Short mmCIF file of C-alpha atoms in Angstrom, two decimals:
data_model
loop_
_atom_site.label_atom_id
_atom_site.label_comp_id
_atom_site.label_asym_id
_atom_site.label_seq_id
_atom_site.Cartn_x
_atom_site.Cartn_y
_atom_site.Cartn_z
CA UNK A 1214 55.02 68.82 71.99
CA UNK A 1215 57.57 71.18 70.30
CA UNK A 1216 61.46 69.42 71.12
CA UNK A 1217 63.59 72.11 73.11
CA UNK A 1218 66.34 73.47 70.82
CA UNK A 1219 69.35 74.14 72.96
CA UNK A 1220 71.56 77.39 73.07
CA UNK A 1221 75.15 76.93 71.25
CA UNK A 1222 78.13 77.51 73.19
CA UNK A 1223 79.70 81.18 73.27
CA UNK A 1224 82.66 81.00 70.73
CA UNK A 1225 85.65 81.06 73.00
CA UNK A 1226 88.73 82.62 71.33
CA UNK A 1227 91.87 80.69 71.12
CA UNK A 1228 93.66 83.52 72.53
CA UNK A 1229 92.56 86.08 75.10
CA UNK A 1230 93.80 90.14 75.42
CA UNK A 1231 94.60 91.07 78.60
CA UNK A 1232 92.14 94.20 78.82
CA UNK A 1233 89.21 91.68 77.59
CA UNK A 1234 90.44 89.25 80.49
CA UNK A 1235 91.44 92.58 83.07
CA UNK A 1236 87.90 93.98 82.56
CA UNK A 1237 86.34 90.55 83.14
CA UNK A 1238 87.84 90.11 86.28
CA UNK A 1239 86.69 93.22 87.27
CA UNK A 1240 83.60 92.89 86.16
CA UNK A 1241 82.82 89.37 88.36
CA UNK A 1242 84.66 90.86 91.19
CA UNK A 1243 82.53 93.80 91.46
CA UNK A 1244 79.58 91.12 91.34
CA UNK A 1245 81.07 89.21 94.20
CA UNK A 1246 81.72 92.71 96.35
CA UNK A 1247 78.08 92.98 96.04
CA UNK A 1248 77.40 89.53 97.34
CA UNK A 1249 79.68 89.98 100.49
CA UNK A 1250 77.73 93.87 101.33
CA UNK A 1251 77.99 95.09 105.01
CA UNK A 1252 74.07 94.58 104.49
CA UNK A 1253 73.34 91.24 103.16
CA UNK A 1254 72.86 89.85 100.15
CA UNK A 1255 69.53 87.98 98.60
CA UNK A 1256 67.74 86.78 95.43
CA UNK A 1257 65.01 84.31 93.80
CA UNK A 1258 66.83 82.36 90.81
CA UNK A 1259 64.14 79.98 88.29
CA UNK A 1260 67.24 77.60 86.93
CA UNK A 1261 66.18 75.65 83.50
CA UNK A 1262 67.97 72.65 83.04
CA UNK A 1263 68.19 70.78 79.76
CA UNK A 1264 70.46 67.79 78.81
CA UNK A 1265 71.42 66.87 75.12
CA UNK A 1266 72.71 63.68 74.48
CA UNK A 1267 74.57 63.30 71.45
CA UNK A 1268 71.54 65.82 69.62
CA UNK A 1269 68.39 64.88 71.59
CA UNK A 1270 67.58 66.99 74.04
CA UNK A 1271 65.22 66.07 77.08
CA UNK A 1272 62.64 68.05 78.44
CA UNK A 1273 63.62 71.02 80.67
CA UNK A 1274 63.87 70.63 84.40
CA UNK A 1275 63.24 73.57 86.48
CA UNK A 1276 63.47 74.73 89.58
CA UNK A 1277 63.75 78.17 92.18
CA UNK A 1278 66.20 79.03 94.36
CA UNK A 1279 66.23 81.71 97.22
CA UNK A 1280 69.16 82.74 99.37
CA UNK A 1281 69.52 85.34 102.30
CA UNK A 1282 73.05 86.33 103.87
CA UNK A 1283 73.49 88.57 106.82
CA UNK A 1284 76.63 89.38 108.91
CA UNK A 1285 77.96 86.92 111.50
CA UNK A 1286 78.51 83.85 109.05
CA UNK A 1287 74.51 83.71 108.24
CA UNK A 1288 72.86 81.81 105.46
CA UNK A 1289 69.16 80.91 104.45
CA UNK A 1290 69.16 78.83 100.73
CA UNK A 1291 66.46 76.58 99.84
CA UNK A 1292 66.41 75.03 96.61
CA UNK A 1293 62.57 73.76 95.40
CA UNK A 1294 61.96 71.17 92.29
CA UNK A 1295 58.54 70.06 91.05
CA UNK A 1296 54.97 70.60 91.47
CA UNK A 1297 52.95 70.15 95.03
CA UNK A 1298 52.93 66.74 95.41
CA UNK A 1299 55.30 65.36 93.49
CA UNK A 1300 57.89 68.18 95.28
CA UNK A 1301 61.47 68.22 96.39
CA UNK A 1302 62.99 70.76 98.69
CA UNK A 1303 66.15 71.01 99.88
CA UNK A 1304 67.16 73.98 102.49
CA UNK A 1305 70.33 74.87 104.66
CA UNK A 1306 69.98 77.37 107.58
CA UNK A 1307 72.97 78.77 109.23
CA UNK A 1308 72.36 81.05 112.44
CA UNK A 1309 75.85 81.52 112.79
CA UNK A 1310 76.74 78.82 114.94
CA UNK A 1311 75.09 76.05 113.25
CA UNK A 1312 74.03 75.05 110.03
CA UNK A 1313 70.50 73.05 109.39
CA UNK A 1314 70.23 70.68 106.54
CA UNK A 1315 66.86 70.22 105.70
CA UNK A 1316 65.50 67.43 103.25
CA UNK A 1317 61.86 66.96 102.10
CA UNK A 1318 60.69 64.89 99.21
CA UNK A 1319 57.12 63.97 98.62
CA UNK A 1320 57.96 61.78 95.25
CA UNK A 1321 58.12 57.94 96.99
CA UNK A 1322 55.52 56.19 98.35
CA UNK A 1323 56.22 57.86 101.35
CA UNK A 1324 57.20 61.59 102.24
CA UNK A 1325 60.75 62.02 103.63
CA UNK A 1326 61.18 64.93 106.00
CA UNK A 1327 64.65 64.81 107.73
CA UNK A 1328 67.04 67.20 109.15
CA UNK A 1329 70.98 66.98 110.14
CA UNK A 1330 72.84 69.64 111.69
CA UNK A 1331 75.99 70.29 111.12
CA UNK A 1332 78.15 72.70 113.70
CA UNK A 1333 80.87 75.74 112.40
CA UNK A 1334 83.02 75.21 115.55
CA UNK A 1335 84.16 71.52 113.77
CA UNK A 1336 83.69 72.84 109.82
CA UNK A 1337 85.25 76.68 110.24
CA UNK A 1338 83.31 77.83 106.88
CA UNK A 1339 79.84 77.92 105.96
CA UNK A 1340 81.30 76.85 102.30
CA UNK A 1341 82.48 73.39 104.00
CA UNK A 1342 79.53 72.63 106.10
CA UNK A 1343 77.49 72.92 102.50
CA UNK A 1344 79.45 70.41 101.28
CA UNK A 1345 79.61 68.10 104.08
CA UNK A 1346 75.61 68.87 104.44
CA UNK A 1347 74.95 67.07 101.29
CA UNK A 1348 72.02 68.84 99.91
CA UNK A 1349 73.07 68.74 95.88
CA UNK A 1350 72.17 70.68 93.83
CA UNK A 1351 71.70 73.17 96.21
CA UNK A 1352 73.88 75.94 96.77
CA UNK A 1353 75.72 75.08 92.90
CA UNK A 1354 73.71 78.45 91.32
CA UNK A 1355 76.22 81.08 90.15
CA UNK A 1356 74.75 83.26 92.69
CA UNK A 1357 75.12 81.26 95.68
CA UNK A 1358 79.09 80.68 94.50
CA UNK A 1359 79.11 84.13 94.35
CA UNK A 1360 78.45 84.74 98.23
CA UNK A 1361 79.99 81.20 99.31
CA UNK A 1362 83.14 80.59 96.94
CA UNK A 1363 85.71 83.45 97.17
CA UNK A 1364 88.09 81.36 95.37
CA UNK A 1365 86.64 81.02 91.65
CA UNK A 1366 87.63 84.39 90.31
CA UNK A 1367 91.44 82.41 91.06
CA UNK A 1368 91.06 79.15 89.72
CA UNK A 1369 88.99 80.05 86.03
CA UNK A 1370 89.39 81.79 83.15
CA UNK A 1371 87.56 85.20 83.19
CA UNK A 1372 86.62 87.87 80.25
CA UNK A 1373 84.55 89.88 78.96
CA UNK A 1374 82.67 89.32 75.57
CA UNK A 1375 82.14 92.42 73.40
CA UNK A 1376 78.45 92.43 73.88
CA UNK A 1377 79.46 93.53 77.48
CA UNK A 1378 78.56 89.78 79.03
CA UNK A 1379 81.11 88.02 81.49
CA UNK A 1380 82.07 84.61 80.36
CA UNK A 1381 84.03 81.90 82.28
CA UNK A 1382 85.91 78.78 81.21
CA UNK A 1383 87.66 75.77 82.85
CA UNK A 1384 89.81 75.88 80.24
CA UNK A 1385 90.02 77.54 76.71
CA UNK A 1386 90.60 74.58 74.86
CA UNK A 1387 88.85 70.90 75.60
CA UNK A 1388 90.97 68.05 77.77
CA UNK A 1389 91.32 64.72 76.58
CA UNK A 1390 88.50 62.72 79.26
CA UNK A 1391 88.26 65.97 81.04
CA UNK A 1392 84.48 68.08 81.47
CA UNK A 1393 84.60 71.29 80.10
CA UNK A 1394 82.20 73.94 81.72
CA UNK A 1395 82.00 77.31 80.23
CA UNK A 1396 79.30 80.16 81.94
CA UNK A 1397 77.85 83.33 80.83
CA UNK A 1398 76.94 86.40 82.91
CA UNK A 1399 74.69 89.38 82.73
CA UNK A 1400 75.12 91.83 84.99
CA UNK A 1401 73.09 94.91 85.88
CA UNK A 1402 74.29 98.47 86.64
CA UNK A 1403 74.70 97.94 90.18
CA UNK A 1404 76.86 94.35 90.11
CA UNK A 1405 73.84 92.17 90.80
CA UNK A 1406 73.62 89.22 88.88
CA UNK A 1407 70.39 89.19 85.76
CA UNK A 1408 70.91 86.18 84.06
CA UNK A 1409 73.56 83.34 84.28
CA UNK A 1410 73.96 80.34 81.69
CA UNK A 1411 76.03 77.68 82.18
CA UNK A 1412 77.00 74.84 79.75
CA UNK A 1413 79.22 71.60 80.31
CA UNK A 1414 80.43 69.59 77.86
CA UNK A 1415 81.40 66.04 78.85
CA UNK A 1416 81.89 62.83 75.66
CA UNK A 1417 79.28 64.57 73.72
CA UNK A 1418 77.11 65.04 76.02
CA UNK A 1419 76.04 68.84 77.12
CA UNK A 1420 74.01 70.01 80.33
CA UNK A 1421 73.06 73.71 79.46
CA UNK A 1422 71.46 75.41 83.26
CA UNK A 1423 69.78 79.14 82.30
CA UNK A 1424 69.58 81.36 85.67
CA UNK A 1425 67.33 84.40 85.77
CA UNK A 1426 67.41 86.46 89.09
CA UNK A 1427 64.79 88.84 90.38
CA UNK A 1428 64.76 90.01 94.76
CA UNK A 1429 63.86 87.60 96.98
CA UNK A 1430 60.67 87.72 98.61
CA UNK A 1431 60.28 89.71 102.10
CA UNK A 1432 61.27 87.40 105.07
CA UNK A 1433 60.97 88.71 108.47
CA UNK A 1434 63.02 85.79 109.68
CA UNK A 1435 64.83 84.12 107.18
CA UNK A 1436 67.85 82.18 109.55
CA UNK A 1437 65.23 80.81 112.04
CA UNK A 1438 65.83 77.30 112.44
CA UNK A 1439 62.74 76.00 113.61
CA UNK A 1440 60.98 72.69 111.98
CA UNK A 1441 57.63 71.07 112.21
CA UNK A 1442 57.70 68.28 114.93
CA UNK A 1443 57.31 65.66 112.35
CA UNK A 1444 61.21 65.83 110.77
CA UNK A 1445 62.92 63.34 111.96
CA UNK A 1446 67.23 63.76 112.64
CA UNK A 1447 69.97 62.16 110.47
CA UNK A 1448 73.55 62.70 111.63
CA UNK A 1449 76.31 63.08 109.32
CA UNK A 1450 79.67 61.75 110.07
CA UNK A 1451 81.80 64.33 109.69
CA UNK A 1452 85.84 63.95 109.24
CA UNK A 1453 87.82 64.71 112.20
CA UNK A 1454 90.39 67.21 111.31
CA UNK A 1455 93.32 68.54 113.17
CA UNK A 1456 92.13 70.91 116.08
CA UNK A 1457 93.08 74.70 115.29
CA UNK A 1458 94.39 76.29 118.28
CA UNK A 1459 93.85 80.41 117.75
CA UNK A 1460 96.80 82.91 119.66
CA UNK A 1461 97.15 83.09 123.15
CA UNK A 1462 97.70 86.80 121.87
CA UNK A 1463 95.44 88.16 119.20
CA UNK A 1464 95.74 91.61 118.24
CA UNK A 1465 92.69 93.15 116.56
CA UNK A 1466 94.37 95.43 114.52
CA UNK A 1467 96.65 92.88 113.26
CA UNK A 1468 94.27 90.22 112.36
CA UNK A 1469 92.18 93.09 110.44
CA UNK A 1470 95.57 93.69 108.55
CA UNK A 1471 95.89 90.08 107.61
CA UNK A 1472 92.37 90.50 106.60
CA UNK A 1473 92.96 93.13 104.13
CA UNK A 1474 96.09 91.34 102.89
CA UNK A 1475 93.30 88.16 101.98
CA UNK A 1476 91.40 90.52 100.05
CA UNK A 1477 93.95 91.85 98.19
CA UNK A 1478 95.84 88.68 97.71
CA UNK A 1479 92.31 86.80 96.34
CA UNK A 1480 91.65 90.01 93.82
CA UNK A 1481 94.73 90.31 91.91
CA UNK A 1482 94.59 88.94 87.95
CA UNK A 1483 98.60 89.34 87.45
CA UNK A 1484 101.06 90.12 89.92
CA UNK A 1485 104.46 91.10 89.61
CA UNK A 1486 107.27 91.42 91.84
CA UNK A 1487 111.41 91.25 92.41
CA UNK A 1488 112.90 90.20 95.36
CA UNK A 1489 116.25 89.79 97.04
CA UNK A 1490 116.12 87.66 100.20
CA UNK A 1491 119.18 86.93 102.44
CA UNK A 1492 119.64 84.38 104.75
CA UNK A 1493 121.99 84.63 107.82
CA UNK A 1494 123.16 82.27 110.19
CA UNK A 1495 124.65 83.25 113.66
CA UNK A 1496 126.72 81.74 115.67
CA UNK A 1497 125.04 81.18 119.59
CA UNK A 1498 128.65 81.55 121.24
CA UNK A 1499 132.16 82.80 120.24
CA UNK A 1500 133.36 79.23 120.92
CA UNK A 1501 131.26 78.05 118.26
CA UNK A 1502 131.73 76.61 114.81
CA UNK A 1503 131.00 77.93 112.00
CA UNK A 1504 127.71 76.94 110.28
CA UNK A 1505 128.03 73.97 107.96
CA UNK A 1506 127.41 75.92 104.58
CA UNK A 1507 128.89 79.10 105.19
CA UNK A 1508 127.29 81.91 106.95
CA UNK A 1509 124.18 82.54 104.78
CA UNK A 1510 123.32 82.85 101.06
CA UNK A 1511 121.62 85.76 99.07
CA UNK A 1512 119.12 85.19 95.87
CA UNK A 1513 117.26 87.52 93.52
CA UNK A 1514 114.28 86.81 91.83
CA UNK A 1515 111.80 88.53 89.58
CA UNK A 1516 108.15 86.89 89.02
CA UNK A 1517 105.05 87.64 87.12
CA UNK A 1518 101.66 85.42 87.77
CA UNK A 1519 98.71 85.60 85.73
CA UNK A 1520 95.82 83.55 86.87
CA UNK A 1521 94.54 80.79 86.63
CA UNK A 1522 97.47 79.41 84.99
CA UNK A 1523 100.46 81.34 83.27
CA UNK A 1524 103.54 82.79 85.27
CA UNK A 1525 107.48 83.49 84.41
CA UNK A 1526 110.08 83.28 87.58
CA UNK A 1527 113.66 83.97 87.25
CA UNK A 1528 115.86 83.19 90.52
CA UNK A 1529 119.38 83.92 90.66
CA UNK A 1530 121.09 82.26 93.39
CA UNK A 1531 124.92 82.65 95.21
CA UNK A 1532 126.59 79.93 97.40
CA UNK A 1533 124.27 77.50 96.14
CA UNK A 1534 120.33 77.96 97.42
CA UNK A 1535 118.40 79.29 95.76
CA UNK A 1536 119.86 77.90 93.08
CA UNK A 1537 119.61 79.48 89.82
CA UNK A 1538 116.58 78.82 87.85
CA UNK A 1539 113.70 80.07 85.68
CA UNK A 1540 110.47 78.42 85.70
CA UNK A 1541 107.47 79.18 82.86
CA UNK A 1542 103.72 78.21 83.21
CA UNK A 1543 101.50 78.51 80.23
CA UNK A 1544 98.20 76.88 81.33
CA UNK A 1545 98.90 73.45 79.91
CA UNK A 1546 102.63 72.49 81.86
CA UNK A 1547 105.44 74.45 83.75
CA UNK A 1548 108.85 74.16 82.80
CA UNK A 1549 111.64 74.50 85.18
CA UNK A 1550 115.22 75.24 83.42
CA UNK A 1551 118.40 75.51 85.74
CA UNK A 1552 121.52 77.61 84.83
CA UNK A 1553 123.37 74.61 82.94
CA UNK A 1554 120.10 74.78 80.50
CA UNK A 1555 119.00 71.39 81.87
CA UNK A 1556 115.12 71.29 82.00
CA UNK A 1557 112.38 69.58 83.55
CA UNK A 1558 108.59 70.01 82.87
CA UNK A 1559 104.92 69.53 84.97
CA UNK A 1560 101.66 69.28 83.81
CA UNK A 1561 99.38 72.39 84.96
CA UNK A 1562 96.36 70.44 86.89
CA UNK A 1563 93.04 71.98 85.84
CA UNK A 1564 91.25 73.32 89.41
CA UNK A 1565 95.16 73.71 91.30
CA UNK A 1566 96.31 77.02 92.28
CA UNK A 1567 98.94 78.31 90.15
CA UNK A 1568 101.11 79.34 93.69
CA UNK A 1569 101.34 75.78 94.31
CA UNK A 1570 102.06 74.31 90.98
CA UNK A 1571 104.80 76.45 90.87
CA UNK A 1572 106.24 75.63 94.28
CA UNK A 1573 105.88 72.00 93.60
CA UNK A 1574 108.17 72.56 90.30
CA UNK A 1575 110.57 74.48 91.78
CA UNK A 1576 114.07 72.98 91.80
CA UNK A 1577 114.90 72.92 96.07
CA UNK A 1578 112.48 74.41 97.44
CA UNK A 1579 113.64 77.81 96.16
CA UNK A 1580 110.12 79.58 96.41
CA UNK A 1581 109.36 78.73 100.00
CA UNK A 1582 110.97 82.42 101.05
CA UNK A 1583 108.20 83.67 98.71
CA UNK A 1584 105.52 80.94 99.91
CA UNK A 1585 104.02 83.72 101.67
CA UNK A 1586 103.73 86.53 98.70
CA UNK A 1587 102.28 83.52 96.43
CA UNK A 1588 99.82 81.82 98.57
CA UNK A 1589 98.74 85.03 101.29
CA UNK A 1590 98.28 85.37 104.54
CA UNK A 1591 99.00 82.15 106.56
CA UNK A 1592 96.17 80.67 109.04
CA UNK A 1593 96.87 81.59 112.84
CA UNK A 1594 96.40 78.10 113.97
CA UNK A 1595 99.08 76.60 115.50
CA UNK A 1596 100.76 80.46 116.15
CA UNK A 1597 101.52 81.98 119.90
CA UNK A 1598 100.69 85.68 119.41
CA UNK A 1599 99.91 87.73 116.35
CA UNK A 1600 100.18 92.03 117.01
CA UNK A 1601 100.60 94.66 115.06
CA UNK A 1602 103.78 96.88 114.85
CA UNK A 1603 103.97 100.74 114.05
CA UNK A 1604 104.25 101.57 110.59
CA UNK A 1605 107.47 101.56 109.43
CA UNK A 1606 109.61 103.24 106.22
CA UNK A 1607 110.64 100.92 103.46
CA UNK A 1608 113.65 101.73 101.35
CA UNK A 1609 111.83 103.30 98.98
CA UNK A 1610 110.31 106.02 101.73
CA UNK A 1611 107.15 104.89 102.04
CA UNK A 1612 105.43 103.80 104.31
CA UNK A 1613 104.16 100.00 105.63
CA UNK A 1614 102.01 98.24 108.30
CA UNK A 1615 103.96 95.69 109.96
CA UNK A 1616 102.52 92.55 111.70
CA UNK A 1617 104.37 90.31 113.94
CA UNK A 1618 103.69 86.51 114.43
CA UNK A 1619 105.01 83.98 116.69
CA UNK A 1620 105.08 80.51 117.04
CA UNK A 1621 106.91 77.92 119.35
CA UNK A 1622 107.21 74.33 118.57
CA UNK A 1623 109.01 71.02 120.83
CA UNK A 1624 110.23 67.99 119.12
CA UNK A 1625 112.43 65.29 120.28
CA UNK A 1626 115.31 64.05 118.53
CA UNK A 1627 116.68 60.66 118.09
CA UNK A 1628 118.76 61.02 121.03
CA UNK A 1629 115.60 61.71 122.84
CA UNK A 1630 116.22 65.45 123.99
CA UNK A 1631 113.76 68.09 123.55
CA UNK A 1632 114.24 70.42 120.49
CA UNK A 1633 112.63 74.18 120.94
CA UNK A 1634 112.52 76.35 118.26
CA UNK A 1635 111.21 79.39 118.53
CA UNK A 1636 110.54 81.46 115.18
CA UNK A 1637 109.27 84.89 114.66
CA UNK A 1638 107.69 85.97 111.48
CA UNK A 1639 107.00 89.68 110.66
CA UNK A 1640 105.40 90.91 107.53
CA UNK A 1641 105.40 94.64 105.77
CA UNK A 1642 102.26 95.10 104.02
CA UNK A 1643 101.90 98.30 101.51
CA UNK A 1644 98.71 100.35 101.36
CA UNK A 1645 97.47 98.05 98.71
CA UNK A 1646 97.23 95.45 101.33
CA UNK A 1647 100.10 93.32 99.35
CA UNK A 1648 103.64 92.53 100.75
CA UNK A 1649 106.68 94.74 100.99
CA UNK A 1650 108.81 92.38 102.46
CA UNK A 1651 109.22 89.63 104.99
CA UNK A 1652 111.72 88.59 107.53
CA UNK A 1653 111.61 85.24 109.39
CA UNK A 1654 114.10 84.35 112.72
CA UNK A 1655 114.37 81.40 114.14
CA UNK A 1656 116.29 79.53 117.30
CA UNK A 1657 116.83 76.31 117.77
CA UNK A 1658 117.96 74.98 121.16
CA UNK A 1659 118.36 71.40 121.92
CA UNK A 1660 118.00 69.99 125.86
CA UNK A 1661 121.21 69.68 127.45
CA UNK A 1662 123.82 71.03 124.79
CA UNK A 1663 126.40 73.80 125.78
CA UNK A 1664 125.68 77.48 124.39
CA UNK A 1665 128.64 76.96 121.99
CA UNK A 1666 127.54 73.71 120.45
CA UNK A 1667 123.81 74.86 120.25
CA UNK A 1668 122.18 75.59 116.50
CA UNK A 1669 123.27 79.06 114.90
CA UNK A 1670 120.13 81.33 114.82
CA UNK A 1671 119.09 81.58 110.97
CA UNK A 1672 117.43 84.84 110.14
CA UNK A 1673 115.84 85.21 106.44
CA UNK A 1674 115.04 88.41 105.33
CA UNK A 1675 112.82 89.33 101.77
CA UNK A 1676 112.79 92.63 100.56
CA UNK A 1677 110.51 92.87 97.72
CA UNK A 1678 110.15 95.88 95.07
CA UNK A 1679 108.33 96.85 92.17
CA UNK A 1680 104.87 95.17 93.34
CA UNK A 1681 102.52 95.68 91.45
CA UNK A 1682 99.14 94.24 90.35
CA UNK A 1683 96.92 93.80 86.98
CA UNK A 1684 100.21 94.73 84.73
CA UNK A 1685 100.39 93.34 81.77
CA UNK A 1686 102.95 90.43 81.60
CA UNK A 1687 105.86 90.23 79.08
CA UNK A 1688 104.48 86.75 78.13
#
């Protein structure tokens, strides 16, 4: 029996251009656009698996995956391993409501055919009830992330190879006791996946997984959720977690706004932006004091990301906060230096989100006015009434949606009297779908206190200019 050789890694450069990693990008975001059509999306996979340990390689495992999407949060993906008889099938159905996990394995002594079901209302995302479902290795092909993880194209290192392939790493360099996974992709003319490769490297051992795509077969009813009588049910415990209360008030074209502004905000490879945000107190009564720390501060900043890892922020604060800062990410830590040329460093985690690495650095919290611009649109849990306002004129003359949310929340304090705030939050978004600026207003009133001696109001405004996206950063 002839050993299996297997393929070596793609040479991965130690540095990347930005047009090979711009047209990468592009490239595996036109892919995933295909995966999420108005129409549906499906495909038969045969995966190859082979597994070299320190130079021996075992025999290939294979194996065929199918997959059908439709509209309304709808998923058919079985995954199939061996011969009849010796078989092992693993399925998840998703009508839209509920999602089937369906196990069969005819390898023991005797055949296990079970089922759990697992319900959307308690998960939110098809993506989470997969992995609560517990159906490994379904679902892990390249194309199945493709319609099921919108987040990779944010969290990995993308570009293209000069033979006109995609390829993807974890990271360009190997990590001391970390996995490093590295993919190839082949594309054809119209964004559907051909072939995808994927190799991880792990203490010198190397799983290499080949892909090949072709359609799917016909199926008249692919999300049917039917079974034989002879399955039998396994529940899954799944993890409460906290119940998400939607508006009162929900305004369609508002939440289609905030939609647009995900899209946008999830496509982007570098963005760049300046900012100048103000913050105002007022006074609730003419008999009131003035504000401990003045009446407001003012801050300018300037900031470039570059994902999955590499940004450059400069804040410049007055009357303390923000206070003045710069902050630089490149991929392995993030240093933070403040204006006396003190500085303090973070490692980068491998997987995080660059948005959060950085606001986690930050020197006092001087990114939350920007939390929004780095992390998108916020989830309407928890929020009174979201509506859309009429397009207004920036500074610059153009012109920008405008959304409004709302949000009340009641505390006590140690004194035991209620605390209200109520905060409104409205957004500008620019025809790109990206923020133009945000301003935030919130009262405070506490149970029994006089007008004069209540909370001032705090209003925070952000005017951002110069966004723009896929730039090429001065770093």
């Amino acid at each position: 029996m002839q050993t299996p050789e297997l393929p070596a890694l793609p040479r991965i450069p130690a540095r990347l251009s930005f047009r090979e990693e711009l047209a990468g990008r592009r490239a595996y975001l036109a892919a995933r656009d295909a995966a999420h059509a108005t129409g549906g999306y499906s495909f038969q996979c045969a995966l190859s698996v082979l597994r070299s340990d320190r130079g021996r390689v075992s025999p290939a495992v294979t194996a065929t995956e199918i997959l059908y999407t439709a509209p309304g949060n709808k998923l058919a993906v079985s995954h199939a391993l061996g011969a009849t008889g010796r078989q092992t099938v693993r399925k998840a159905i998703c009508d839209g409501d509920s999602l089937l996990a369906v196990r069969f394995d005819e390898r023991g002594k005797q055949t296990t055919r079970e089922f759990s079901r697992l319900y959307l209302s308690e998960l939110g995302q098809v993506s989470r009830a997969l992995q609560y479902a517990r159906l490994d290795p379904l679902g892990a092909s390249c194309g199945a992330q493709l319609a099921t993880e919108p987040e990779v194209a944010m969290l990995t290192r993308l570009w293209q190879a000069p033979d006109g392939t995609v390829l993807e790493a974890s990271s360009l360099a190997p990590r001391a006791g970390r996995p490093q996974r590295i993919r190839r992709y082949k594309f054809t003319s119209a964004h559907n996946l051909s072939v995808a490769e994927e190799w991880e490297v792990r203490d010198g051992r190397t799983t290499y997984r080949k892909e090949t795509y072709q359609p799917a077969p016909k199926n008249a009813a692919p999300f049917s959720q039917a079974l034989p009588e002879n399955y039998t049910e396994q529940p899954l415990k799944v993890p409460e977690r906290p119940q998400e209360i939607p508006p009162a008030q929900r305004d369609p074209a508002a939440v289609a706004l905030l939609a647009a502004w995900e899209r946008a905000h999830q496509r982007f490879f570098t963005l760049h932006a300046g900012a100048f945000v103000t913050t105002q107190q007022q006074i609730r009564s003419t008999d009131s004091r003035p504000p401990r720390g003045g009446m407001g501060y003012n801050g300018t900043y300037e900031l470039w990301l570059e994902r999955p890892d590499r940004a450059l922020v400069t804040i410049k604060g007055v009357d303390g906060f923000p206070v003045t800062q710069s902050m630089k990410a490149d991929a392995i830590q993030v240093v933070v230096e403040d204006s006396a040329g003190k500085k303090r460093s973070a490692n980068v985690r491998e997987g995080a989100r660059l948005e959060q690495t950085l606001q986690q650095a930050a020197l006092r919290s001087a990114l939350d006015p920007l939390q929004w611009l780095l992390e998108g649109p916020p989830s309407l849990s928890g929020y009174d009434s979201v509506r859309a306002l009429p397009a207004a004129a920036l500074p610059d003359g153009a012109l920008a949606e405008s959304i409004l949310l709302t949000r009340t929340t009641i505390t006590n304090n140690r004194g035991d009297r209620r605390i209200t705030s109520e905060t409104s939050y409205q957004v500008w978004l620019g025809k790109d779908g990206l923020p133009r600026g945000f301003e935030t207003t919130r009262k405070t009133s506490v149970e029994g206190y006089f007008e004069r001696d209540q909370p001032p109001t705090t209003i925070t405004t952000v005017r951002l200019s110069a966004v723009g996206t896929d730039r090429e950063p001065p770093f």
